[in-house]
């Protein structure tokens, strides 16, 4: 802690620059250098201001040297950036350049203002792109009455089509006009075309321009781009990680197609070629939807583009529910609220109808016929919607859950775990997993995450600990009883595993291990190329491809020659024995568009049909209501459609906003005195970061290379999670949360003793971030002004409070299960959680224990207490004690030290429940 007269100026950020530190290199500073779409919009807004400046100076006869140079710089940058967008397009950029060169500054200012207006409000999408927004000579036409009438009709979704081809400007224009001529009023979508000449430009385009939905790879394009702007270079990092082989012609298109599909799996890829048919047919794999020959007509390509987008746009259940709600239906079954009939003529419930509107009730029913479907046994639109979700999330099977991921977790565990099976599970997982293990009769082996002591939170479970526990069970002859590894990915605080690495290493020890990845907070990751590789489904797909490859088999055989008698090759599963069995549960409603409790279960299981489909169906029936909420199902269907059509754009924008927050908090002269953003280096020990990445943003070095860390490191930090150290304010997490909510209407739901977690999401706007930054500045100004007028006694009290918040109590590990709840005396750590749980049903077995210094002294003196309940303080928000667990001195010391008001399983008057000695004796017998 550092003090700065006249009041404490606390900045515990270890990355705080020295007073004489050099500024960041200009090429690596500014939000636009990290997030190119933001740079694009900021440059247009900047050009609008500069063009107005130039116009006014030229009219007033003033020196235009400076504004002219500024406009020239903005135009030059935009010519590079707009190369990858259909609107405003190259022709419009050429026109602006000509206006500038001819000195027609009034027209230049007017047209720049119009383009900027259309871009900022996305209005150009509603008008069909550049083909309907030519500017200049067509400006008057845009005010025609028929255009105004058309603007009142619902707009059609707009997207852009990328063509990769080495053709010249004339041919590009001809191609664009040829496809535009195919437009019909009956088309349900509008699109425009952008053409690039090289492989690198294609990669930049699909990552820079998220409106691209379809790609045509044509003819003889080159490899390298001519555009080397710093904001675009980061898009070429996938080529650095996985270089494409040197190849030409059809082979180059196939390789590029595979890379584009890895980067954005949702894209529709088409091949245009003049290669002989026998070389094309059967060689396109699952990458290209279709191949065309250069002489085929534009209309065929146009209709194919629309068909591909329509496939993803369809929302089968939502469409069916809308059709149902429009029917005049007589209701003679349960649910009086259906069709709003119980409220429409009511004297006392009419306000509910007025508040929600009629549609939600018109679509309410308990029927599974009439064009609808049953969630418990789907065969119609719900089945189609789940199949579409499986496609979008890269799963083989997907199931909708309408009562939250807590239920999804119980379904998966009950389907796959039998009584007595051993489950390796991170101790700080969601409490639903603990209850699910009770129901399934699993014997958990709790795995400890590394502690983040300064911030009173836990990290994630190191891979070496998982392997050690598994090898320990193998040595005890229990490997056949080990059934599942269950890990939280990503954690509430944003720490993510490398699922591919974990599964590969574990399958080398136990080839039939089942993996459950709790991705409750990570559903959005599928739709960003950097984050996607850390999802369970993507890792499963890549692992299966690797195990099937001839190269892997050859490498494994070479290593197996030196293996021991058991054939164990560290880190390399036997490709003939290993089974890829991966499940992921996601809270769709937490990070994507869905009504509350809308969740999904995604499955990539080689043995699902043969071994798991029956038990899974029964488990699904067990935990799913026979009256599921159709509105939740419809929202899951539309949420899937949204992310399959614009998920990359939304997630990339969210990451950009989170990075903006980091930059502004770190750079703001008042905020950075009292708040600091935790960096990857603060939350992930160096041994788990071989990439060496320490920060996402540094005022000294600018932006860190996030992509390399997500490829290399054992753990990474979700860039959308911004954890802020707040102890310098003198407020603890609970006080700070209430301050934000009660005085500023800002909601957050995760704090520790000295941190607060901010999570931008796909619904967050720039205005939301601006308001948050302004609020933080006001909070800091208030604290600063109070300290400036505080007495010496008050300053000492503030310093003592800060010190107490910085000095967090030691975080306890899982102690052990009591011998009475151990299945045997082999010494392995699993425990009989189910038996301990149900032994608490007999009141004679229970006593109460207070959290007190006296209890701590008794434990330190040798007395043994065994918990009879789940004890969960918030924070950290997971059970520190489970039934059957020995209460350690470290746990009591921690509970004594934390200043939280909410502890589930703890009665303020009596304490928490423990087993009596007599009960333990009976249990041992």
mmCIF file with all atom_site columns, N, CA and C in Angstrom, residues 629-692:
data_model
loop_
_atom_site.group_PDB
_atom_site.id
_atom_site.type_symbol
_atom_site.label_atom_id
_atom_site.label_alt_id
_atom_site.label_comp_id
_atom_site.label_asym_id
_atom_site.label_entity_id
_atom_site.label_seq_id
_atom_site.pdbx_PDB_ins_code
_atom_site.Cartn_x
_atom_site.Cartn_y
_atom_site.Cartn_z
_atom_site.occupancy
_atom_site.B_iso_or_equiv
_atom_site.pdbx_formal_charge
_atom_site.auth_seq_id
_atom_site.auth_comp_id
_atom_site.auth_asym_id
_atom_site.auth_atom_id
_atom_site.pdbx_PDB_model_num
ATOM 1   N N  . UNK A 1 629 ? -42.395 -24.530 -20.194 1.00 0.00 ? 629 UNK A N  1
ATOM 2   C CA . UNK A 1 629 ? -42.797 -23.207 -20.658 1.00 0.00 ? 629 UNK A CA 1
ATOM 3   C C  . UNK A 1 629 ? -42.426 -23.038 -22.130 1.00 0.00 ? 629 UNK A C  1
ATOM 4   N N  . UNK A 1 630 ? -43.437 -22.909 -22.988 1.00 0.00 ? 630 UNK A N  1
ATOM 5   C CA . UNK A 1 630 ? -43.177 -22.779 -24.421 1.00 0.00 ? 630 UNK A CA 1
ATOM 6   C C  . UNK A 1 630 ? -42.471 -21.474 -24.765 1.00 0.00 ? 630 UNK A C  1
ATOM 7   N N  . UNK A 1 631 ? -42.670 -20.447 -23.946 1.00 0.00 ? 631 UNK A N  1
ATOM 8   C CA . UNK A 1 631 ? -42.009 -19.175 -24.241 1.00 0.00 ? 631 UNK A CA 1
ATOM 9   C C  . UNK A 1 631 ? -40.491 -19.310 -24.073 1.00 0.00 ? 631 UNK A C  1
ATOM 10  N N  . UNK A 1 632 ? -40.060 -20.103 -23.078 1.00 0.00 ? 632 UNK A N  1
ATOM 11  C CA . UNK A 1 632 ? -38.625 -20.330 -22.893 1.00 0.00 ? 632 UNK A CA 1
ATOM 12  C C  . UNK A 1 632 ? -38.068 -21.092 -24.085 1.00 0.00 ? 632 UNK A C  1
ATOM 13  N N  . UNK A 1 633 ? -38.796 -22.120 -24.540 1.00 0.00 ? 633 UNK A N  1
ATOM 14  C CA . UNK A 1 633 ? -38.331 -22.903 -25.689 1.00 0.00 ? 633 UNK A CA 1
ATOM 15  C C  . UNK A 1 633 ? -38.219 -22.010 -26.926 1.00 0.00 ? 633 UNK A C  1
ATOM 16  N N  . UNK A 1 634 ? -39.216 -21.158 -27.137 1.00 0.00 ? 634 UNK A N  1
ATOM 17  C CA . UNK A 1 634 ? -39.175 -20.251 -28.291 1.00 0.00 ? 634 UNK A CA 1
ATOM 18  C C  . UNK A 1 634 ? -37.994 -19.301 -28.190 1.00 0.00 ? 634 UNK A C  1
ATOM 19  N N  . UNK A 1 635 ? -37.696 -18.819 -26.984 1.00 0.00 ? 635 UNK A N  1
ATOM 20  C CA . UNK A 1 635 ? -36.564 -17.891 -26.828 1.00 0.00 ? 635 UNK A CA 1
ATOM 21  C C  . UNK A 1 635 ? -35.242 -18.609 -27.075 1.00 0.00 ? 635 UNK A C  1
ATOM 22  N N  . UNK A 1 636 ? -35.142 -19.879 -26.687 1.00 0.00 ? 636 UNK A N  1
ATOM 23  C CA . UNK A 1 636 ? -33.934 -20.646 -26.993 1.00 0.00 ? 636 UNK A CA 1
ATOM 24  C C  . UNK A 1 636 ? -33.772 -20.812 -28.502 1.00 0.00 ? 636 UNK A C  1
ATOM 25  N N  . UNK A 1 637 ? -34.868 -21.035 -29.184 1.00 0.00 ? 637 UNK A N  1
ATOM 26  C CA . UNK A 1 637 ? -34.836 -21.206 -30.636 1.00 0.00 ? 637 UNK A CA 1
ATOM 27  C C  . UNK A 1 637 ? -34.361 -19.922 -31.319 1.00 0.00 ? 637 UNK A C  1
ATOM 28  N N  . UNK A 1 638 ? -34.931 -18.797 -30.918 1.00 0.00 ? 638 UNK A N  1
ATOM 29  C CA . UNK A 1 638 ? -34.540 -17.518 -31.526 1.00 0.00 ? 638 UNK A CA 1
ATOM 30  C C  . UNK A 1 638 ? -33.136 -17.116 -31.084 1.00 0.00 ? 638 UNK A C  1
ATOM 31  N N  . UNK A 1 639 ? -32.778 -17.420 -29.828 1.00 0.00 ? 639 UNK A N  1
ATOM 32  C CA . UNK A 1 639 ? -31.426 -17.129 -29.374 1.00 0.00 ? 639 UNK A CA 1
ATOM 33  C C  . UNK A 1 639 ? -30.390 -17.868 -30.197 1.00 0.00 ? 639 UNK A C  1
ATOM 34  N N  . UNK A 1 640 ? -30.708 -19.126 -30.552 1.00 0.00 ? 640 UNK A N  1
ATOM 35  C CA . UNK A 1 640 ? -29.819 -19.871 -31.448 1.00 0.00 ? 640 UNK A CA 1
ATOM 36  C C  . UNK A 1 640 ? -29.732 -19.197 -32.797 1.00 0.00 ? 640 UNK A C  1
ATOM 37  N N  . UNK A 1 641 ? -30.862 -18.806 -33.355 1.00 0.00 ? 641 UNK A N  1
ATOM 38  C CA . UNK A 1 641 ? -30.831 -18.146 -34.659 1.00 0.00 ? 641 UNK A CA 1
ATOM 39  C C  . UNK A 1 641 ? -29.989 -16.882 -34.607 1.00 0.00 ? 641 UNK A C  1
ATOM 40  N N  . UNK A 1 642 ? -30.142 -16.113 -33.551 1.00 0.00 ? 642 UNK A N  1
ATOM 41  C CA . UNK A 1 642 ? -29.411 -14.854 -33.444 1.00 0.00 ? 642 UNK A CA 1
ATOM 42  C C  . UNK A 1 642 ? -27.906 -15.076 -33.470 1.00 0.00 ? 642 UNK A C  1
ATOM 43  N N  . UNK A 1 643 ? -27.420 -16.023 -32.660 1.00 0.00 ? 643 UNK A N  1
ATOM 44  C CA . UNK A 1 643 ? -25.968 -16.183 -32.603 1.00 0.00 ? 643 UNK A CA 1
ATOM 45  C C  . UNK A 1 643 ? -25.427 -16.879 -33.838 1.00 0.00 ? 643 UNK A C  1
ATOM 46  N N  . UNK A 1 644 ? -26.251 -17.678 -34.515 1.00 0.00 ? 644 UNK A N  1
ATOM 47  C CA . UNK A 1 644 ? -25.765 -18.297 -35.738 1.00 0.00 ? 644 UNK A CA 1
ATOM 48  C C  . UNK A 1 644 ? -25.680 -17.273 -36.865 1.00 0.00 ? 644 UNK A C  1
ATOM 49  N N  . UNK A 1 645 ? -26.511 -16.232 -36.814 1.00 0.00 ? 645 UNK A N  1
ATOM 50  C CA . UNK A 1 645 ? -26.485 -15.203 -37.842 1.00 0.00 ? 645 UNK A CA 1
ATOM 51  C C  . UNK A 1 645 ? -25.558 -14.042 -37.483 1.00 0.00 ? 645 UNK A C  1
ATOM 52  N N  . UNK A 1 646 ? -25.508 -13.661 -36.215 1.00 0.00 ? 646 UNK A N  1
ATOM 53  C CA . UNK A 1 646 ? -24.711 -12.482 -35.847 1.00 0.00 ? 646 UNK A CA 1
ATOM 54  C C  . UNK A 1 646 ? -23.926 -12.674 -34.550 1.00 0.00 ? 646 UNK A C  1
ATOM 55  N N  . UNK A 1 647 ? -23.737 -13.940 -34.158 1.00 0.00 ? 647 UNK A N  1
ATOM 56  C CA . UNK A 1 647 ? -23.035 -14.184 -32.900 1.00 0.00 ? 647 UNK A CA 1
ATOM 57  C C  . UNK A 1 647 ? -21.624 -13.655 -32.896 1.00 0.00 ? 647 UNK A C  1
ATOM 58  N N  . UNK A 1 648 ? -20.903 -13.862 -33.998 1.00 0.00 ? 648 UNK A N  1
ATOM 59  C CA . UNK A 1 648 ? -19.527 -13.367 -34.036 1.00 0.00 ? 648 UNK A CA 1
ATOM 60  C C  . UNK A 1 648 ? -19.485 -11.852 -33.863 1.00 0.00 ? 648 UNK A C  1
ATOM 61  N N  . UNK A 1 649 ? -20.365 -11.158 -34.550 1.00 0.00 ? 649 UNK A N  1
ATOM 62  C CA . UNK A 1 649 ? -20.401 -9.701  -34.441 1.00 0.00 ? 649 UNK A CA 1
ATOM 63  C C  . UNK A 1 649 ? -20.687 -9.266  -33.009 1.00 0.00 ? 649 UNK A C  1
ATOM 64  N N  . UNK A 1 650 ? -21.667 -9.905  -32.362 1.00 0.00 ? 650 UNK A N  1
ATOM 65  C CA . UNK A 1 650 ? -22.065 -9.506  -31.018 1.00 0.00 ? 650 UNK A CA 1
ATOM 66  C C  . UNK A 1 650 ? -20.975 -9.817  -29.991 1.00 0.00 ? 650 UNK A C  1
ATOM 67  N N  . UNK A 1 651 ? -20.371 -10.999 -30.097 1.00 0.00 ? 651 UNK A N  1
ATOM 68  C CA . UNK A 1 651 ? -19.350 -11.381 -29.122 1.00 0.00 ? 651 UNK A CA 1
ATOM 69  C C  . UNK A 1 651 ? -18.086 -10.556 -29.316 1.00 0.00 ? 651 UNK A C  1
ATOM 70  N N  . UNK A 1 652 ? -17.704 -10.342 -30.561 1.00 0.00 ? 652 UNK A N  1
ATOM 71  C CA . UNK A 1 652 ? -16.521 -9.520  -30.818 1.00 0.00 ? 652 UNK A CA 1
ATOM 72  C C  . UNK A 1 652 ? -16.728 -8.102  -30.285 1.00 0.00 ? 652 UNK A C  1
ATOM 73  N N  . UNK A 1 653 ? -17.935 -7.577  -30.450 1.00 0.00 ? 653 UNK A N  1
ATOM 74  C CA . UNK A 1 653 ? -18.255 -6.250  -29.928 1.00 0.00 ? 653 UNK A CA 1
ATOM 75  C C  . UNK A 1 653 ? -18.186 -6.241  -28.399 1.00 0.00 ? 653 UNK A C  1
ATOM 76  N N  . UNK A 1 654 ? -18.679 -7.316  -27.769 1.00 0.00 ? 654 UNK A N  1
ATOM 77  C CA . UNK A 1 654 ? -18.632 -7.406  -26.309 1.00 0.00 ? 654 UNK A CA 1
ATOM 78  C C  . UNK A 1 654 ? -17.197 -7.399  -25.804 1.00 0.00 ? 654 UNK A C  1
ATOM 79  N N  . UNK A 1 655 ? -16.323 -8.162  -26.466 1.00 0.00 ? 655 UNK A N  1
ATOM 80  C CA . UNK A 1 655 ? -14.913 -8.158  -26.087 1.00 0.00 ? 655 UNK A CA 1
ATOM 81  C C  . UNK A 1 655 ? -14.333 -6.766  -26.239 1.00 0.00 ? 655 UNK A C  1
ATOM 82  N N  . UNK A 1 656 ? -14.704 -6.078  -27.320 1.00 0.00 ? 656 UNK A N  1
ATOM 83  C CA . UNK A 1 656 ? -14.228 -4.717  -27.519 1.00 0.00 ? 656 UNK A CA 1
ATOM 84  C C  . UNK A 1 656 ? -14.655 -3.791  -26.397 1.00 0.00 ? 656 UNK A C  1
ATOM 85  N N  . UNK A 1 657 ? -15.907 -3.930  -25.933 1.00 0.00 ? 657 UNK A N  1
ATOM 86  C CA . UNK A 1 657 ? -16.381 -3.086  -24.833 1.00 0.00 ? 657 UNK A CA 1
ATOM 87  C C  . UNK A 1 657 ? -15.612 -3.393  -23.544 1.00 0.00 ? 657 UNK A C  1
ATOM 88  N N  . UNK A 1 658 ? -15.357 -4.685  -23.290 1.00 0.00 ? 658 UNK A N  1
ATOM 89  C CA . UNK A 1 658 ? -14.614 -5.046  -22.082 1.00 0.00 ? 658 UNK A CA 1
ATOM 90  C C  . UNK A 1 658 ? -13.192 -4.496  -22.129 1.00 0.00 ? 658 UNK A C  1
ATOM 91  N N  . UNK A 1 659 ? -12.598 -4.519  -23.313 1.00 0.00 ? 659 UNK A N  1
ATOM 92  C CA . UNK A 1 659 ? -11.253 -3.956  -23.441 1.00 0.00 ? 659 UNK A CA 1
ATOM 93  C C  . UNK A 1 659 ? -11.279 -2.441  -23.258 1.00 0.00 ? 659 UNK A C  1
ATOM 94  N N  . UNK A 1 660 ? -12.337 -1.809  -23.739 1.00 0.00 ? 660 UNK A N  1
ATOM 95  C CA . UNK A 1 660 ? -12.503 -0.367  -23.518 1.00 0.00 ? 660 UNK A CA 1
ATOM 96  C C  . UNK A 1 660 ? -12.566 -0.060  -22.026 1.00 0.00 ? 660 UNK A C  1
ATOM 97  N N  . UNK A 1 661 ? -13.311 -0.890  -21.281 1.00 0.00 ? 661 UNK A N  1
ATOM 98  C CA . UNK A 1 661 ? -13.390 -0.698  -19.837 1.00 0.00 ? 661 UNK A CA 1
ATOM 99  C C  . UNK A 1 661 ? -12.001 -0.788  -19.199 1.00 0.00 ? 661 UNK A C  1
ATOM 100 N N  . UNK A 1 662 ? -11.232 -1.786  -19.610 1.00 0.00 ? 662 UNK A N  1
ATOM 101 C CA . UNK A 1 662 ? -9.872  -1.925  -19.062 1.00 0.00 ? 662 UNK A CA 1
ATOM 102 C C  . UNK A 1 662 ? -9.048  -0.668  -19.345 1.00 0.00 ? 662 UNK A C  1
ATOM 103 N N  . UNK A 1 663 ? -9.115  -0.227  -20.579 1.00 0.00 ? 663 UNK A N  1
ATOM 104 C CA . UNK A 1 663 ? -8.323  0.934   -20.969 1.00 0.00 ? 663 UNK A CA 1
ATOM 105 C C  . UNK A 1 663 ? -8.743  2.177   -20.196 1.00 0.00 ? 663 UNK A C  1
ATOM 106 N N  . UNK A 1 664 ? -10.037 2.416   -20.096 1.00 0.00 ? 664 UNK A N  1
ATOM 107 C CA . UNK A 1 664 ? -10.499 3.643   -19.459 1.00 0.00 ? 664 UNK A CA 1
ATOM 108 C C  . UNK A 1 664 ? -10.230 3.639   -17.953 1.00 0.00 ? 664 UNK A C  1
ATOM 109 N N  . UNK A 1 665 ? -10.437 2.483   -17.296 1.00 0.00 ? 665 UNK A N  1
ATOM 110 C CA . UNK A 1 665 ? -10.163 2.421   -15.859 1.00 0.00 ? 665 UNK A CA 1
ATOM 111 C C  . UNK A 1 665 ? -8.675  2.656   -15.602 1.00 0.00 ? 665 UNK A C  1
ATOM 112 N N  . UNK A 1 666 ? -7.846  2.076   -16.466 1.00 0.00 ? 666 UNK A N  1
ATOM 113 C CA . UNK A 1 666 ? -6.401  2.211   -16.255 1.00 0.00 ? 666 UNK A CA 1
ATOM 114 C C  . UNK A 1 666 ? -5.895  3.606   -16.595 1.00 0.00 ? 666 UNK A C  1
ATOM 115 N N  . UNK A 1 667 ? -6.508  4.272   -17.552 1.00 0.00 ? 667 UNK A N  1
ATOM 116 C CA . UNK A 1 667 ? -6.020  5.572   -18.016 1.00 0.00 ? 667 UNK A CA 1
ATOM 117 C C  . UNK A 1 667 ? -6.673  6.753   -17.303 1.00 0.00 ? 667 UNK A C  1
ATOM 118 N N  . UNK A 1 668 ? -7.830  6.537   -16.675 1.00 0.00 ? 668 UNK A N  1
ATOM 119 C CA . UNK A 1 668 ? -8.543  7.669   -16.065 1.00 0.00 ? 668 UNK A CA 1
ATOM 120 C C  . UNK A 1 668 ? -7.761  8.177   -14.857 1.00 0.00 ? 668 UNK A C  1
ATOM 121 N N  . UNK A 1 669 ? -7.466  9.467   -14.799 1.00 0.00 ? 669 UNK A N  1
ATOM 122 C CA . UNK A 1 669 ? -6.569  9.988   -13.752 1.00 0.00 ? 669 UNK A CA 1
ATOM 123 C C  . UNK A 1 669 ? -7.132  9.899   -12.343 1.00 0.00 ? 669 UNK A C  1
ATOM 124 N N  . UNK A 1 670 ? -8.444  9.797   -12.196 1.00 0.00 ? 670 UNK A N  1
ATOM 125 C CA . UNK A 1 670 ? -9.029  9.681   -10.857 1.00 0.00 ? 670 UNK A CA 1
ATOM 126 C C  . UNK A 1 670 ? -9.345  8.222   -10.540 1.00 0.00 ? 670 UNK A C  1
ATOM 127 N N  . UNK A 1 671 ? -9.940  7.510   -11.497 1.00 0.00 ? 671 UNK A N  1
ATOM 128 C CA . UNK A 1 671 ? -10.330 6.124   -11.246 1.00 0.00 ? 671 UNK A CA 1
ATOM 129 C C  . UNK A 1 671 ? -9.122  5.267   -10.890 1.00 0.00 ? 671 UNK A C  1
ATOM 130 N N  . UNK A 1 672 ? -7.999  5.471   -11.580 1.00 0.00 ? 672 UNK A N  1
ATOM 131 C CA . UNK A 1 672 ? -6.861  4.577   -11.356 1.00 0.00 ? 672 UNK A CA 1
ATOM 132 C C  . UNK A 1 672 ? -6.181  4.791   -10.005 1.00 0.00 ? 672 UNK A C  1
ATOM 133 N N  . UNK A 1 673 ? -6.623  5.793   -9.262  1.00 0.00 ? 673 UNK A N  1
ATOM 134 C CA . UNK A 1 673 ? -6.098  5.961   -7.908  1.00 0.00 ? 673 UNK A CA 1
ATOM 135 C C  . UNK A 1 673 ? -6.732  4.975   -6.939  1.00 0.00 ? 673 UNK A C  1
ATOM 136 N N  . UNK A 1 674 ? -7.952  4.546   -7.239  1.00 0.00 ? 674 UNK A N  1
ATOM 137 C CA . UNK A 1 674 ? -8.688  3.713   -6.287  1.00 0.00 ? 674 UNK A CA 1
ATOM 138 C C  . UNK A 1 674 ? -9.121  2.363   -6.852  1.00 0.00 ? 674 UNK A C  1
ATOM 139 N N  . UNK A 1 675 ? -9.122  2.219   -8.171  1.00 0.00 ? 675 UNK A N  1
ATOM 140 C CA . UNK A 1 675 ? -9.512  0.952   -8.794  1.00 0.00 ? 675 UNK A CA 1
ATOM 141 C C  . UNK A 1 675 ? -8.393  0.464   -9.704  1.00 0.00 ? 675 UNK A C  1
ATOM 142 N N  . UNK A 1 676 ? -8.238  -0.843  -9.784  1.00 0.00 ? 676 UNK A N  1
ATOM 143 C CA . UNK A 1 676 ? -7.316  -1.427  -10.759 1.00 0.00 ? 676 UNK A CA 1
ATOM 144 C C  . UNK A 1 676 ? -7.942  -2.707  -11.299 1.00 0.00 ? 676 UNK A C  1
ATOM 145 N N  . UNK A 1 677 ? -7.747  -2.951  -12.589 1.00 0.00 ? 677 UNK A N  1
ATOM 146 C CA . UNK A 1 677 ? -8.282  -4.146  -13.228 1.00 0.00 ? 677 UNK A CA 1
ATOM 147 C C  . UNK A 1 677 ? -7.291  -5.284  -13.050 1.00 0.00 ? 677 UNK A C  1
ATOM 148 N N  . UNK A 1 678 ? -7.776  -6.421  -12.596 1.00 0.00 ? 678 UNK A N  1
ATOM 149 C CA . UNK A 1 678 ? -6.914  -7.582  -12.452 1.00 0.00 ? 678 UNK A CA 1
ATOM 150 C C  . UNK A 1 678 ? -6.530  -8.122  -13.822 1.00 0.00 ? 678 UNK A C  1
ATOM 151 N N  . UNK A 1 679 ? -5.245  -8.424  -13.972 1.00 0.00 ? 679 UNK A N  1
ATOM 152 C CA . UNK A 1 679 ? -4.702  -8.891  -15.242 1.00 0.00 ? 679 UNK A CA 1
ATOM 153 C C  . UNK A 1 679 ? -4.612  -10.414 -15.231 1.00 0.00 ? 679 UNK A C  1
ATOM 154 N N  . UNK A 1 680 ? -4.404  -11.034 -16.395 1.00 0.00 ? 680 UNK A N  1
ATOM 155 C CA . UNK A 1 680 ? -4.117  -12.467 -16.398 1.00 0.00 ? 680 UNK A CA 1
ATOM 156 C C  . UNK A 1 680 ? -2.990  -12.839 -15.442 1.00 0.00 ? 680 UNK A C  1
ATOM 157 N N  . UNK A 1 681 ? -1.954  -11.995 -15.347 1.00 0.00 ? 681 UNK A N  1
ATOM 158 C CA . UNK A 1 681 ? -0.840  -12.286 -14.441 1.00 0.00 ? 681 UNK A CA 1
ATOM 159 C C  . UNK A 1 681 ? -1.266  -12.267 -12.985 1.00 0.00 ? 681 UNK A C  1
ATOM 160 N N  . UNK A 1 682 ? -2.314  -11.526 -12.653 1.00 0.00 ? 682 UNK A N  1
ATOM 161 C CA . UNK A 1 682 ? -2.800  -11.478 -11.282 1.00 0.00 ? 682 UNK A CA 1
ATOM 162 C C  . UNK A 1 682 ? -3.646  -12.695 -10.931 1.00 0.00 ? 682 UNK A C  1
ATOM 163 N N  . UNK A 1 683 ? -4.294  -13.288 -11.935 1.00 0.00 ? 683 UNK A N  1
ATOM 164 C CA . UNK A 1 683 ? -5.258  -14.356 -11.681 1.00 0.00 ? 683 UNK A CA 1
ATOM 165 C C  . UNK A 1 683 ? -4.765  -15.732 -12.107 1.00 0.00 ? 683 UNK A C  1
ATOM 166 N N  . UNK A 1 684 ? -3.640  -15.785 -12.838 1.00 0.00 ? 684 UNK A N  1
ATOM 167 C CA . UNK A 1 684 ? -3.108  -17.066 -13.308 1.00 0.00 ? 684 UNK A CA 1
ATOM 168 C C  . UNK A 1 684 ? -1.620  -17.108 -13.001 1.00 0.00 ? 684 UNK A C  1
ATOM 169 N N  . UNK A 1 685 ? -1.176  -18.020 -12.143 1.00 0.00 ? 685 UNK A N  1
ATOM 170 C CA . UNK A 1 685 ? 0.272   -18.113 -11.851 1.00 0.00 ? 685 UNK A CA 1
ATOM 171 C C  . UNK A 1 685 ? 1.079   -18.351 -13.119 1.00 0.00 ? 685 UNK A C  1
ATOM 172 N N  . UNK A 1 686 ? 2.313   -17.907 -13.096 1.00 0.00 ? 686 UNK A N  1
ATOM 173 C CA . UNK A 1 686 ? 3.148   -17.927 -14.296 1.00 0.00 ? 686 UNK A CA 1
ATOM 174 C C  . UNK A 1 686 ? 3.371   -19.333 -14.837 1.00 0.00 ? 686 UNK A C  1
ATOM 175 N N  . UNK A 1 687 ? 3.390   -20.351 -13.962 1.00 0.00 ? 687 UNK A N  1
ATOM 176 C CA . UNK A 1 687 ? 3.635   -21.710 -14.461 1.00 0.00 ? 687 UNK A CA 1
ATOM 177 C C  . UNK A 1 687 ? 2.509   -22.216 -15.357 1.00 0.00 ? 687 UNK A C  1
ATOM 178 N N  . UNK A 1 688 ? 1.348   -21.555 -15.294 1.00 0.00 ? 688 UNK A N  1
ATOM 179 C CA . UNK A 1 688 ? 0.225   -21.951 -16.148 1.00 0.00 ? 688 UNK A CA 1
ATOM 180 C C  . UNK A 1 688 ? 0.085   -21.026 -17.356 1.00 0.00 ? 688 UNK A C  1
ATOM 181 N N  . UNK A 1 689 ? 1.060   -20.115 -17.543 1.00 0.00 ? 689 UNK A N  1
ATOM 182 C CA . UNK A 1 689 ? 1.008   -19.160 -18.661 1.00 0.00 ? 689 UNK A CA 1
ATOM 183 C C  . UNK A 1 689 ? 2.293   -19.244 -19.472 1.00 0.00 ? 689 UNK A C  1
ATOM 184 N N  . UNK A 1 690 ? 2.536   -20.332 -20.194 1.00 0.00 ? 690 UNK A N  1
ATOM 185 C CA . UNK A 1 690 ? 3.767   -20.418 -20.991 1.00 0.00 ? 690 UNK A CA 1
ATOM 186 C C  . UNK A 1 690 ? 3.865   -19.345 -22.070 1.00 0.00 ? 690 UNK A C  1
ATOM 187 N N  . UNK A 1 691 ? 2.748   -18.748 -22.459 1.00 0.00 ? 691 UNK A N  1
ATOM 188 C CA . UNK A 1 691 ? 2.800   -17.672 -23.454 1.00 0.00 ? 691 UNK A CA 1
ATOM 189 C C  . UNK A 1 691 ? 3.488   -16.435 -22.897 1.00 0.00 ? 691 UNK A C  1
ATOM 190 N N  . UNK A 1 692 ? 3.515   -16.308 -21.572 1.00 0.00 ? 692 UNK A N  1
ATOM 191 C CA . UNK A 1 692 ? 4.096   -15.120 -20.954 1.00 0.00 ? 692 UNK A CA 1
ATOM 192 C C  . UNK A 1 692 ? 3.175   -13.919 -20.939 1.00 0.00 ? 692 UNK A C  1
#
